[in-house]
Amino acid sequence: MVSIVLIGLFLLIQAVPSLLVDNINFFTSPEWSTGDVANLRFGIRDLLVVTILSSLVALVIAMPVAMGIALFLTHYLPPRVARPFAYVIDLLAAVPSIVFGLWGAKVLGPALEPLATFLNTKLSWFPLFSGNNVSLAGGGNIFTAGIVLSIMILPIITAVSREVFQQTPVMQIEGALALGATRWEMVRTTVLPFGRSGYIAGSMLGLGRALGETVAVLLILRSSPLPSSFSVFDGGYTFASKIASAAPEFSEPLSTGAYIAAGLVLFVFTFAVNALARYVAGRGKAKAS
Amino acid sequence: MTATLTDPNRPAQTPAFQKISGARQFKNYLAMSLMGLAFVVAVIPLVWLLVTVVVSGYEALVNADWWSKSLKGVLPEQFTGGVYHALYGSIVQAVVCAVIAVPIGILAAVYLVEYGNNSRFARITTFMVDILSGVPSIVAALFVFALWVTTLGFETSAFAVSLALVLLMLPVVVRSTEEMLRLVPDELREASYALGVPKWKTIVKIVLPTALSGIVTGVMLATARVMGETAPVLVLVGYSRSINFDVFGGNMASLPLLIYNELLNPEEAGQLRVWGAALTLILLIMFFNLVATLISRFSAIKTK
């Protein structure tokens, strides 16, 4: 189990030489050119923006839907019916990410194009909807990627929330019902307060997945020569998809080091998100017992 | 004098049970329908995706060559050839990964359940396993690249892919095994100790066989999961259109890698192969999942 430490250490060792000869600021520059080893110029600003935006879109969509499904399965459906329904949701987790990417790029993206055009032109007063650095045609933007990511992280958020909602003390549920609460009032006053920390922890695990998702995003997002305009209709690369896109050309140690540096940032990011999720879940468990 | 007329049937008090007010009822039904809607919203993409893949891909699969030939010497616009080479690669990489990850994972789980006793080291191990399960596949791939290829100087190969997959499979195996071992009733262990059987023999002869079906289920599910991983194969092995049986050297295809490469083929045949390979991959994973479900259904741990 020393592998975690090893991963961090190795990535760091390999990233440092490249970071030392980086000619521009690593954190604030949108530029990424590693072709010329004598003049390395790479910064992660745009990778960071695209990664965070796509994950946020995914989270905003997946969180309410997952909560609805988890409540529906645990407190509305009878267990006999709930089991096959839960199996259907778990089936989503069995679909490999490259198939999600394929479907997102070839089917969902073009289908979402009218909606994307509408949001981009009519609702452009909303900062995240204004501007785009790739053509909307075909839907190769963060919006599509975020929706596909939301579908991919839905099973894990649902599974974690379901487990926690299930453990709501029966005494509390029966107490609420005995006081004349409707089913929804019972859920609101007993299940939700009890399950909140588990739900948040599950969502953060989902966020971790979304941040690190590689191939689906790589297939969907269209690359753009322009820097990010901080809009969900941008194209570009996330950390993971940038690394994967350059993978066949990992030969020169220094330019590979640039990608490893990006991988290190991603690693630290997901580590922090996951550790936070465990912390939240652990605190919730301590409160419950 | 007009007596105030009161309804003789009027109850002395207002009834204890009153109807739920309209607003509360409305909210109740609204909440319920929103939850039902959430479920439907989740099922739509699943059905849409599966239908798309099946409709676009089945044509490739009904061809007999699909399962028994590689793409060696096949021109981009030709409809012939198959995915035998990629199928072989996918399965072999997953199996090699399982051969490495399963013993380590089971040993770690046995330690955690039987010897750990919530000690400091056990807690750290659990935490590490949790974190490892959150490591993105591309980071695992980069790590293996940095260790295996750059530092130790080996070539990129299918074995390197398997090493990266080990990192992804290990936490799943540890987690599921741990859960299964905890389900084994303590009475069994105590009965064994009472007969004077040493601890290691109790674990090997009593605990592990009791939990075996659950462990196998977990392993099958974990294998299915790593088969769909694309990031490691992109970074750690080159694509080959012909069959390569050598795990330790040379390029080797796998289904995700074949999809990724054939995407660049603009011909109709390429698109057919892409969807066909996607369907094959889903079928392969479904098969492993199904076997896992069957094993767990027919030989669940008897807790009583």
Coordinates of C-alpha atoms in Angstrom, one line a residue:
Chain A
M1 CA 0.0 0.0 0.0
V2 CA 3.0 2.2 -0.4
S3 CA 1.9 2.6 -3.9
I4 CA 0.2 6.0 -3.2
V5 CA 3.4 7.5 -1.9
L6 CA 5.3 5.9 -4.8
I7 CA 2.9 7.3 -7.4
G8 CA 3.3 10.8 -6.0
L9 CA 7.1 10.5 -5.6
F10 CA 7.7 9.1 -9.1
L11 CA 5.6 11.6 -10.8
L12 CA 7.3 14.4 -8.9
I13 CA 10.8 13.2 -9.7
Q14 CA 10.0 13.0 -13.4
A15 CA 8.2 16.3 -13.5
V16 CA 10.8 18.5 -11.8
P17 CA 13.4 18.6 -14.5
S18 CA 10.8 19.8 -17.0
L19 CA 9.3 22.3 -14.6
L20 CA 12.8 23.8 -14.1
V21 CA 13.2 24.6 -17.8
D22 CA 9.7 25.7 -18.3
N23 CA 9.9 29.2 -19.9
I24 CA 6.5 30.4 -18.8
N25 CA 4.5 30.3 -15.7
F26 CA 3.2 26.8 -15.1
F27 CA 0.0 27.7 -13.3
T28 CA -1.2 30.9 -15.1
S29 CA -0.3 30.4 -18.7
P30 CA -2.8 28.9 -21.2
E31 CA 0.0 28.0 -23.7
W32 CA 1.1 24.4 -24.2
S33 CA 4.0 23.6 -26.6
T34 CA 6.4 20.9 -25.9
G35 CA 7.7 20.2 -29.4
D36 CA 10.9 22.2 -29.0
V37 CA 12.9 20.8 -26.1
A38 CA 15.2 23.8 -26.0
N39 CA 12.2 26.1 -25.5
L40 CA 9.5 24.3 -23.4
R41 CA 6.5 26.4 -22.9
F42 CA 3.7 24.8 -21.0
G43 CA 1.1 26.1 -18.5
I44 CA -2.0 24.4 -17.1
R45 CA -4.5 27.3 -16.9
D46 CA -6.7 26.1 -19.6
L47 CA -6.5 22.5 -18.6
L48 CA -7.6 23.5 -15.2
V49 CA -10.4 25.6 -16.4
V50 CA -11.7 22.9 -18.8
T51 CA -11.3 20.1 -16.2
I52 CA -13.2 22.1 -13.5
L53 CA -15.9 23.4 -15.8
S54 CA -16.7 19.9 -17.2
S55 CA -16.7 18.3 -13.8
L56 CA -19.0 21.1 -12.4
V57 CA -21.5 20.7 -15.2
A58 CA -21.5 16.9 -14.5
L59 CA -21.9 17.5 -10.8
V60 CA -24.7 20.0 -11.2
I61 CA -26.7 17.6 -13.3
A62 CA -25.9 14.3 -11.5
M63 CA -26.3 15.4 -7.9
P64 CA -30.1 16.1 -7.9
V65 CA -30.8 13.2 -10.2
A66 CA -28.8 10.8 -8.0
M67 CA -30.6 12.0 -4.9
G68 CA -34.0 11.6 -6.5
I69 CA -33.1 8.0 -7.7
A70 CA -31.6 7.1 -4.3
L71 CA -34.7 8.3 -2.4
F72 CA -37.0 6.7 -4.9
L73 CA -35.3 3.3 -4.6
T74 CA -34.9 3.3 -0.8
H75 CA -38.1 5.0 0.5
Y76 CA -40.7 4.8 -2.3
L77 CA -40.4 1.5 -4.1
P78 CA -41.0 -1.8 -2.3
P79 CA -37.7 -3.7 -2.0
R80 CA -38.9 -6.4 -4.4
V81 CA -39.2 -3.8 -7.2
A82 CA -36.3 -1.7 -6.1
R83 CA -33.7 -4.4 -6.6
P84 CA -34.0 -4.7 -10.4
F85 CA -34.3 -1.0 -10.7
A86 CA -31.1 -0.5 -8.8
Y87 CA -29.5 -3.1 -11.1
V88 CA -30.4 -1.0 -14.1
I89 CA -28.6 2.0 -12.6
D90 CA -25.6 -0.1 -11.8
L91 CA -25.6 -1.2 -15.4
L92 CA -24.6 2.3 -16.3
A93 CA -21.4 1.8 -14.4
A94 CA -20.6 -1.3 -16.5
V95 CA -20.5 0.6 -19.8
P96 CA -16.9 1.3 -20.6
S97 CA -15.8 4.9 -20.8
I98 CA -14.7 4.7 -24.4
V99 CA -18.3 3.6 -25.4
F100 CA -19.6 6.6 -23.5
G101 CA -17.2 8.8 -25.4
L102 CA -18.2 7.3 -28.7
W103 CA -21.9 7.8 -28.0
G104 CA -21.3 11.3 -26.7
A105 CA -19.2 12.4 -29.8
K106 CA -21.3 10.7 -32.5
V107 CA -24.8 10.7 -31.1
L108 CA -25.4 12.9 -28.1
G109 CA -23.3 15.9 -29.2
P110 CA -25.1 16.4 -32.6
A111 CA -28.4 15.9 -30.8
L112 CA -27.6 18.6 -28.3
E113 CA -26.5 21.1 -30.9
P114 CA -29.8 23.0 -31.1
L115 CA -30.0 23.3 -27.3
A116 CA -26.3 24.4 -27.1
T117 CA -27.0 27.0 -29.8
F118 CA -30.0 28.3 -28.0
L119 CA -28.2 28.7 -24.7
N120 CA -25.1 30.2 -26.3
T121 CA -27.0 32.9 -28.3
K122 CA -30.1 33.6 -26.2
L123 CA -28.8 33.2 -22.7
S124 CA -25.3 34.6 -23.3
W125 CA -25.8 37.2 -20.4
F126 CA -25.0 34.2 -18.1
P127 CA -21.2 34.3 -18.0
L128 CA -20.7 30.6 -18.4
F129 CA -22.9 30.5 -21.5
S130 CA -21.3 33.4 -23.4
G131 CA -18.6 32.9 -26.0
N132 CA -17.2 29.7 -27.5
N133 CA -13.7 29.0 -28.9
V134 CA -14.8 26.1 -31.1
S135 CA -17.7 25.8 -33.5
L136 CA -21.0 24.6 -31.9
A137 CA -21.5 22.2 -34.8
G138 CA -21.2 18.6 -33.7
G139 CA -21.3 19.5 -30.1
G140 CA -17.6 18.9 -29.3
N141 CA -17.8 21.2 -26.3
I142 CA -17.6 21.1 -22.5
F143 CA -21.4 21.1 -22.3
T144 CA -21.7 17.8 -24.1
A145 CA -18.7 16.4 -22.2
G146 CA -20.2 17.5 -18.9
I147 CA -23.5 15.8 -19.6
V148 CA -21.8 12.5 -20.6
L149 CA -19.7 12.8 -17.4
S150 CA -22.8 13.3 -15.3
I151 CA -24.2 10.0 -16.7
M152 CA -21.0 8.3 -15.9
I153 CA -20.8 9.4 -12.3
L154 CA -24.5 8.9 -11.6
P155 CA -24.1 5.3 -10.5
I156 CA -21.5 5.9 -7.9
I157 CA -23.3 8.9 -6.3
T158 CA -26.6 6.9 -6.4
A159 CA -24.9 3.8 -4.9
V160 CA -23.3 5.7 -2.0
S161 CA -26.4 7.7 -1.2
R162 CA -28.7 4.7 -1.4
E163 CA -26.5 2.9 1.1
V164 CA -26.7 5.8 3.6
F165 CA -30.4 6.6 3.1
Q166 CA -31.1 2.9 3.7
Q167 CA -29.6 3.2 7.2
T168 CA -31.9 5.9 8.4
P169 CA -33.1 4.7 11.9
V170 CA -36.6 3.1 11.5
M171 CA -37.6 4.6 14.8
Q172 CA -37.2 8.1 13.3
I173 CA -39.1 7.2 10.2
E174 CA -42.0 5.7 12.1
G175 CA -42.0 8.6 14.5
A176 CA -42.3 11.1 11.7
L177 CA -45.1 9.0 10.1
A178 CA -46.9 8.6 13.4
L179 CA -46.9 12.4 13.8
G180 CA -48.9 12.6 10.6
A181 CA -46.1 13.5 8.2
T182 CA -46.6 12.8 4.6
R183 CA -44.0 10.6 2.9
W184 CA -42.1 13.5 1.6
E185 CA -42.2 15.3 4.9
M186 CA -40.9 12.2 6.5
V187 CA -38.1 12.0 4.0
R188 CA -37.3 15.7 4.5
T189 CA -37.2 15.6 8.3
T190 CA -35.5 12.2 8.9
V191 CA -33.8 10.7 5.8
L192 CA -32.2 13.8 4.4
P193 CA -30.6 15.2 7.6
F194 CA -29.4 11.7 8.4
G195 CA -28.0 11.0 5.0
R196 CA -26.6 14.4 4.2
S197 CA -23.0 13.7 4.9
G198 CA -23.1 10.4 3.0
Y199 CA -24.7 12.1 0.0
I200 CA -22.0 14.8 0.0
A201 CA -19.3 12.2 0.3
G202 CA -20.8 10.2 -2.6
S203 CA -20.9 13.4 -4.7
M204 CA -17.3 14.1 -4.0
L205 CA -16.3 10.6 -5.0
G206 CA -18.3 11.3 -8.2
L207 CA -16.4 14.5 -8.6
G208 CA -13.1 12.6 -8.3
R209 CA -14.2 10.3 -11.1
A210 CA -15.2 13.2 -13.3
L211 CA -11.9 15.0 -12.8
G212 CA -9.9 12.0 -13.9
E213 CA -12.1 10.7 -16.7
T214 CA -9.9 10.4 -19.8
V215 CA -11.1 8.8 -22.9
A216 CA -14.8 9.9 -23.0
V217 CA -13.7 13.5 -22.7
L218 CA -10.9 13.0 -25.2
L219 CA -13.3 11.7 -27.8
I220 CA -15.9 14.4 -27.2
L221 CA -14.0 17.6 -26.8
R222 CA -12.7 19.3 -29.9
S223 CA -9.3 21.0 -29.6
S224 CA -9.1 24.7 -30.1
P225 CA -6.2 26.9 -31.1
L226 CA -7.7 29.8 -29.1
P227 CA -7.3 30.1 -25.3
S228 CA -10.3 29.4 -23.0
S229 CA -13.1 31.9 -22.9
F230 CA -14.3 30.5 -19.6
S231 CA -17.5 29.2 -21.2
V232 CA -19.1 25.8 -21.2
F233 CA -19.2 26.0 -25.0
D234 CA -15.4 25.9 -25.3
G235 CA -13.5 23.0 -26.5
G236 CA -10.0 22.1 -25.4
Y237 CA -8.4 19.5 -23.1
T238 CA -8.7 18.4 -19.6
F239 CA -5.6 17.2 -17.7
A240 CA -6.4 13.6 -18.4
S241 CA -7.4 14.0 -22.1
K242 CA -4.3 16.2 -22.7
I243 CA -2.0 13.5 -21.4
A244 CA -3.8 10.7 -23.3
S245 CA -3.8 12.7 -26.6
A246 CA 0.0 13.0 -26.5
A247 CA 0.7 9.5 -25.2
P248 CA 2.0 8.0 -28.5
E249 CA 4.7 10.7 -28.6
F250 CA 6.2 10.1 -25.2
S251 CA 9.8 9.7 -26.3
E252 CA 11.7 12.8 -25.3
P253 CA 12.1 12.8 -21.4
L254 CA 11.8 16.6 -21.0
S255 CA 8.6 17.0 -23.0
T256 CA 7.1 13.8 -21.4
G257 CA 8.0 15.5 -18.1
A258 CA 5.6 18.3 -19.0
Y259 CA 2.7 15.9 -19.3
I260 CA 3.8 14.1 -16.1
A261 CA 3.7 17.5 -14.3
A262 CA 0.1 17.8 -15.5
G263 CA -0.6 14.3 -14.3
L264 CA 0.9 15.2 -10.9
V265 CA -1.5 18.2 -10.6
L266 CA -4.4 15.9 -11.5
F267 CA -3.2 13.3 -8.9
V268 CA -3.0 15.9 -6.2
F269 CA -6.4 17.2 -7.1
T270 CA -8.2 13.9 -7.0
F271 CA -6.3 12.9 -3.9
A272 CA -7.6 16.0 -2.1
V273 CA -11.2 15.5 -3.3
N274 CA -11.2 11.9 -2.3
A275 CA -9.6 12.5 1.1
L276 CA -12.2 15.2 1.7
A277 CA -15.0 12.8 0.7
R278 CA -13.7 10.2 3.2
Y279 CA -13.4 12.8 5.9
V280 CA -17.0 14.0 5.4
A281 CA -18.2 10.4 5.3
G282 CA -16.3 9.5 8.5
R283 CA -17.6 12.5 10.3
G284 CA -21.2 11.7 9.3
K285 CA -20.7 8.1 10.6
A286 CA -19.3 9.4 13.9
K287 CA -22.4 11.6 14.3
A288 CA -24.8 8.8 13.5
S289 CA -23.5 6.3 16.0
Chain B
M1 CA -87.9 31.4 23.1
T2 CA -86.0 29.9 20.3
A3 CA -83.5 27.4 21.5
T4 CA -80.2 27.5 19.6
L5 CA -80.5 24.5 17.4
T6 CA -77.5 22.3 17.5
D7 CA -77.0 19.2 15.4
P8 CA -77.5 16.4 17.8
N9 CA -75.0 14.3 15.8
R10 CA -72.3 16.9 16.0
P11 CA -69.2 15.4 17.8
A12 CA -68.1 17.1 21.0
Q13 CA -64.7 17.8 19.6
T14 CA -63.2 18.4 16.2
P15 CA -62.2 15.1 14.8
A16 CA -58.7 13.9 15.7
F17 CA -57.8 12.9 12.2
Q18 CA -58.1 15.6 9.7
K19 CA -57.5 15.4 6.0
I20 CA -54.1 16.4 4.9
S21 CA -54.2 19.9 3.4
G22 CA -54.1 20.3 -0.3
A23 CA -50.7 22.1 -0.3
R24 CA -49.1 19.3 1.7
Q25 CA -50.6 16.6 -0.5
F26 CA -49.5 18.5 -3.6
K27 CA -45.9 18.7 -2.3
N28 CA -45.9 15.1 -1.5
Y29 CA -47.0 14.0 -5.0
L30 CA -44.7 16.6 -6.6
A31 CA -41.7 15.2 -4.7
M32 CA -42.7 11.6 -5.6
S33 CA -43.1 12.4 -9.3
L34 CA -39.8 14.3 -9.4
M35 CA -38.0 11.2 -8.0
G36 CA -39.7 9.0 -10.5
L37 CA -38.7 11.4 -13.2
A38 CA -35.1 11.3 -12.0
F39 CA -35.1 7.6 -12.5
V40 CA -36.5 7.9 -16.0
V41 CA -33.9 10.6 -16.8
A42 CA -31.2 8.2 -15.9
V43 CA -32.6 5.3 -17.9
I44 CA -33.0 7.3 -21.1
P45 CA -29.3 7.6 -21.9
L46 CA -28.7 4.0 -20.9
V47 CA -31.3 2.7 -23.3
W48 CA -30.4 5.2 -26.0
L49 CA -26.7 4.2 -25.8
L50 CA -27.3 0.5 -25.8
V51 CA -29.7 0.7 -28.7
T52 CA -27.3 2.9 -30.7
V53 CA -24.4 0.5 -30.1
V54 CA -26.5 -2.6 -30.9
V55 CA -28.1 -1.1 -34.0
S56 CA -24.8 0.3 -35.4
G57 CA -22.7 -2.7 -34.4
Y58 CA -24.5 -5.9 -34.8
E59 CA -23.9 -6.1 -38.5
A60 CA -20.2 -6.5 -37.9
L61 CA -20.7 -9.2 -35.3
V62 CA -22.8 -11.6 -37.4
N63 CA -19.8 -12.0 -39.7
A64 CA -18.0 -15.2 -38.9
D65 CA -14.6 -13.7 -39.5
W66 CA -15.3 -11.1 -36.8
W67 CA -14.5 -13.6 -34.0
S68 CA -11.7 -15.6 -35.6
K69 CA -9.6 -13.2 -37.8
S70 CA -7.4 -10.1 -37.1
L71 CA -7.2 -7.0 -39.3
K72 CA -3.8 -7.9 -40.7
G73 CA -3.6 -6.7 -44.3
V74 CA -7.1 -5.4 -44.4
L75 CA -7.5 -2.2 -46.3
P76 CA -9.3 0.6 -44.5
E77 CA -12.3 0.5 -46.8
Q78 CA -12.7 -3.3 -46.7
F79 CA -15.4 -5.0 -44.7
T80 CA -13.4 -8.1 -44.0
G81 CA -11.3 -9.1 -41.0
G82 CA -12.2 -9.3 -37.4
V83 CA -11.2 -8.4 -33.9
Y84 CA -9.7 -11.6 -32.8
H85 CA -6.4 -9.9 -32.1
A86 CA -8.1 -7.2 -29.9
L87 CA -10.2 -9.7 -28.1
Y88 CA -7.1 -11.7 -27.3
G89 CA -5.4 -8.6 -26.1
S90 CA -8.2 -7.4 -23.9
I91 CA -8.7 -10.8 -22.2
V92 CA -5.0 -11.5 -21.7
Q93 CA -4.2 -8.1 -20.3
A94 CA -7.0 -8.4 -17.9
V95 CA -6.1 -12.0 -16.9
V96 CA -2.4 -11.1 -16.3
C97 CA -3.5 -8.2 -14.2
A98 CA -5.8 -10.4 -12.2
V99 CA -3.1 -13.0 -11.7
I100 CA -1.0 -10.3 -10.0
A101 CA -3.7 -8.3 -8.3
V102 CA -5.9 -11.0 -6.8
P103 CA -3.3 -12.7 -4.5
I104 CA -2.1 -9.3 -3.2
G105 CA -5.7 -8.1 -2.8
I106 CA -6.9 -11.2 -0.9
L107 CA -3.8 -11.2 1.4
A108 CA -4.3 -7.5 2.2
A109 CA -8.0 -8.2 2.9
V110 CA -7.2 -11.2 5.1
Y111 CA -4.7 -9.0 7.0
L112 CA -7.3 -6.3 7.5
V113 CA -10.1 -8.6 8.7
E114 CA -8.2 -11.3 10.6
Y115 CA -5.1 -9.6 11.9
G116 CA -5.6 -5.9 11.6
N117 CA -7.9 -5.4 14.6
N118 CA -8.3 -1.8 13.8
S119 CA -4.6 -1.1 14.6
R120 CA -2.9 2.0 13.3
F121 CA -1.4 0.2 10.3
A122 CA -4.7 -1.4 9.4
R123 CA -6.4 2.1 9.4
I124 CA -3.6 3.5 7.2
T125 CA -4.0 0.6 4.8
T126 CA -7.7 1.1 4.6
F127 CA -7.2 4.8 3.9
M128 CA -4.7 4.0 1.2
V129 CA -7.0 1.5 -0.4
D130 CA -9.7 4.2 -0.4
I131 CA -7.4 6.7 -2.0
L132 CA -6.1 4.2 -4.5
S133 CA -9.6 3.5 -5.7
G134 CA -9.9 7.2 -6.5
V135 CA -6.7 7.4 -8.6
P136 CA -7.6 8.2 -12.2
S137 CA -6.7 5.6 -14.7
I138 CA -4.5 8.0 -16.6
V139 CA -2.5 8.8 -13.5
A140 CA -2.0 5.1 -12.9
A141 CA -0.8 4.7 -16.5
L142 CA 1.6 7.7 -16.2
F143 CA 3.0 6.2 -13.0
V144 CA 3.7 2.9 -14.6
F145 CA 5.2 4.7 -17.6
A146 CA 7.5 6.7 -15.3
L147 CA 8.5 3.6 -13.3
W148 CA 8.6 0.8 -15.9
V149 CA 9.6 2.6 -19.0
T150 CA 11.5 5.7 -18.1
T151 CA 13.2 4.6 -14.9
L152 CA 13.7 0.8 -15.3
G153 CA 14.1 1.1 -19.1
F154 CA 11.7 -1.5 -20.3
E155 CA 9.8 -1.3 -23.5
T156 CA 6.1 -0.4 -23.6
S157 CA 4.2 -3.7 -23.7
A158 CA 1.1 -5.4 -22.8
F159 CA 2.6 -6.3 -19.5
A160 CA 3.1 -2.6 -18.6
V161 CA -0.6 -2.2 -19.3
S162 CA -1.4 -5.1 -16.9
L163 CA 0.8 -3.4 -14.2
A164 CA -1.3 -0.2 -14.5
L165 CA -4.5 -2.2 -14.4
V166 CA -3.3 -3.8 -11.2
L167 CA -3.3 -0.4 -9.5
L168 CA -6.9 0.0 -10.6
M169 CA -8.0 -3.5 -9.7
L170 CA -6.4 -3.9 -6.4
P171 CA -8.6 -1.6 -4.3
V172 CA -11.8 -3.3 -5.8
V173 CA -10.5 -6.7 -4.9
V174 CA -9.4 -5.7 -1.4
R175 CA -12.8 -4.0 -0.8
S176 CA -15.0 -6.8 -1.9
T177 CA -12.9 -9.5 -0.2
E178 CA -12.9 -7.6 3.0
E179 CA -16.6 -7.3 2.9
M180 CA -17.0 -11.0 2.3
L181 CA -14.6 -12.1 5.0
R182 CA -16.5 -9.9 7.5
L183 CA -19.7 -11.8 6.6
V184 CA -18.2 -15.1 7.7
P185 CA -19.8 -15.8 11.1
D186 CA -17.4 -15.7 14.1
E187 CA -18.9 -19.0 15.4
L188 CA -17.1 -20.8 12.6
R189 CA -13.8 -19.3 13.6
E190 CA -14.4 -20.0 17.3
A191 CA -15.5 -23.6 16.6
S192 CA -12.2 -24.1 14.7
Y193 CA -10.1 -22.5 17.5
A194 CA -11.9 -24.7 20.1
L195 CA -10.7 -27.7 18.2
G196 CA -7.2 -26.5 18.6
V197 CA -6.7 -25.5 15.0
P198 CA -4.0 -22.8 14.6
K199 CA -5.1 -19.4 13.2
W200 CA -3.5 -19.7 9.8
K201 CA -5.1 -23.1 9.2
T202 CA -8.5 -21.7 10.3
I203 CA -8.2 -18.9 7.7
V204 CA -7.1 -21.2 4.9
K205 CA -9.4 -24.1 5.7
I206 CA -12.5 -22.4 7.2
V207 CA -12.7 -18.7 6.5
L208 CA -11.6 -18.5 2.9
P209 CA -13.6 -21.5 1.6
T210 CA -16.7 -20.1 3.3
A211 CA -16.2 -16.7 1.6
L212 CA -14.9 -18.1 -1.7
S213 CA -18.0 -17.5 -3.9
G214 CA -18.2 -13.9 -2.7
I215 CA -14.5 -13.4 -3.4
V216 CA -14.8 -14.9 -6.9
T217 CA -17.7 -12.6 -7.6
G218 CA -15.7 -9.6 -6.6
V219 CA -12.8 -10.7 -8.7
M220 CA -15.0 -11.2 -11.8
L221 CA -16.6 -7.8 -11.3
A222 CA -13.1 -6.2 -10.9
T223 CA -11.8 -8.0 -14.1
A224 CA -14.8 -6.7 -16.0
R225 CA -14.1 -3.2 -14.9
V226 CA -10.5 -3.2 -15.9
M227 CA -11.3 -4.6 -19.4
G228 CA -13.1 -1.4 -20.3
E229 CA -10.1 0.9 -19.2
T230 CA -8.7 2.8 -22.2
A231 CA -6.3 5.3 -20.7
P232 CA -3.6 2.7 -19.8
V233 CA -3.6 1.0 -23.2
L234 CA -3.3 4.4 -24.9
V235 CA -0.2 5.3 -22.9
L236 CA 1.5 2.0 -22.4
V237 CA 1.2 -0.1 -25.6
G238 CA 1.2 0.5 -29.3
Y239 CA -1.6 -0.6 -31.6
S240 CA -1.2 -3.6 -33.9
R241 CA -3.5 -4.8 -36.6
S242 CA -2.2 -8.3 -36.3
I243 CA -2.1 -10.9 -33.6
N244 CA 0.7 -10.7 -31.1
F245 CA 0.8 -13.5 -28.4
D246 CA 3.8 -12.0 -26.6
V247 CA 2.8 -10.2 -23.5
F248 CA 6.2 -8.8 -22.8
G249 CA 7.1 -7.2 -26.1
G250 CA 5.7 -5.6 -29.1
N251 CA 2.5 -3.9 -29.9
M252 CA -0.7 -5.5 -28.9
A253 CA -4.3 -4.5 -29.8
S254 CA -7.1 -4.5 -27.3
L255 CA -10.8 -3.6 -27.9
P256 CA -10.6 0.0 -26.6
L257 CA -7.4 0.6 -28.5
L258 CA -8.9 -0.8 -31.7
I259 CA -11.9 1.5 -31.3
Y260 CA -9.7 4.5 -30.7
N261 CA -7.6 3.8 -33.8
E262 CA -10.4 2.8 -36.1
L263 CA -12.1 6.1 -35.2
L264 CA -9.4 7.8 -37.4
N265 CA -10.6 5.7 -40.3
P266 CA -13.2 7.8 -42.2
E267 CA -14.4 4.9 -44.3
E268 CA -17.7 3.3 -43.7
A269 CA -16.0 0.0 -42.9
G270 CA -14.0 1.8 -40.1
Q271 CA -17.2 3.1 -38.6
L272 CA -18.8 -0.3 -38.7
R273 CA -15.7 -1.8 -37.0
V274 CA -15.8 1.0 -34.3
W275 CA -19.4 0.2 -33.3
G276 CA -18.9 -3.5 -33.7
A277 CA -15.9 -3.4 -31.4
A278 CA -17.9 -1.3 -28.9
L279 CA -20.6 -3.9 -28.9
T280 CA -18.1 -6.7 -28.5
L281 CA -16.6 -4.9 -25.5
I282 CA -20.0 -4.4 -23.9
L283 CA -20.9 -8.0 -24.5
L284 CA -17.5 -9.2 -23.0
I285 CA -18.1 -7.0 -19.9
M286 CA -21.7 -8.1 -19.6
F287 CA -20.6 -11.7 -19.8
F288 CA -18.2 -11.3 -16.9
N289 CA -20.8 -9.4 -14.9
L290 CA -23.4 -12.1 -15.6
V291 CA -21.0 -14.9 -14.5
A292 CA -20.3 -12.9 -11.3
T293 CA -24.0 -12.5 -10.6
L294 CA -24.7 -16.2 -11.2
I295 CA -21.9 -17.3 -8.9
S296 CA -23.1 -15.0 -6.1
R297 CA -26.7 -16.1 -6.6
F298 CA -26.1 -19.8 -6.5
S299 CA -23.6 -20.0 -3.7
A300 CA -24.2 -17.1 -1.3
I301 CA -22.6 -17.3 2.1
K302 CA -24.9 -19.0 4.6
T303 CA -24.8 -16.7 7.6
K304 CA -27.1 -18.9 9.7

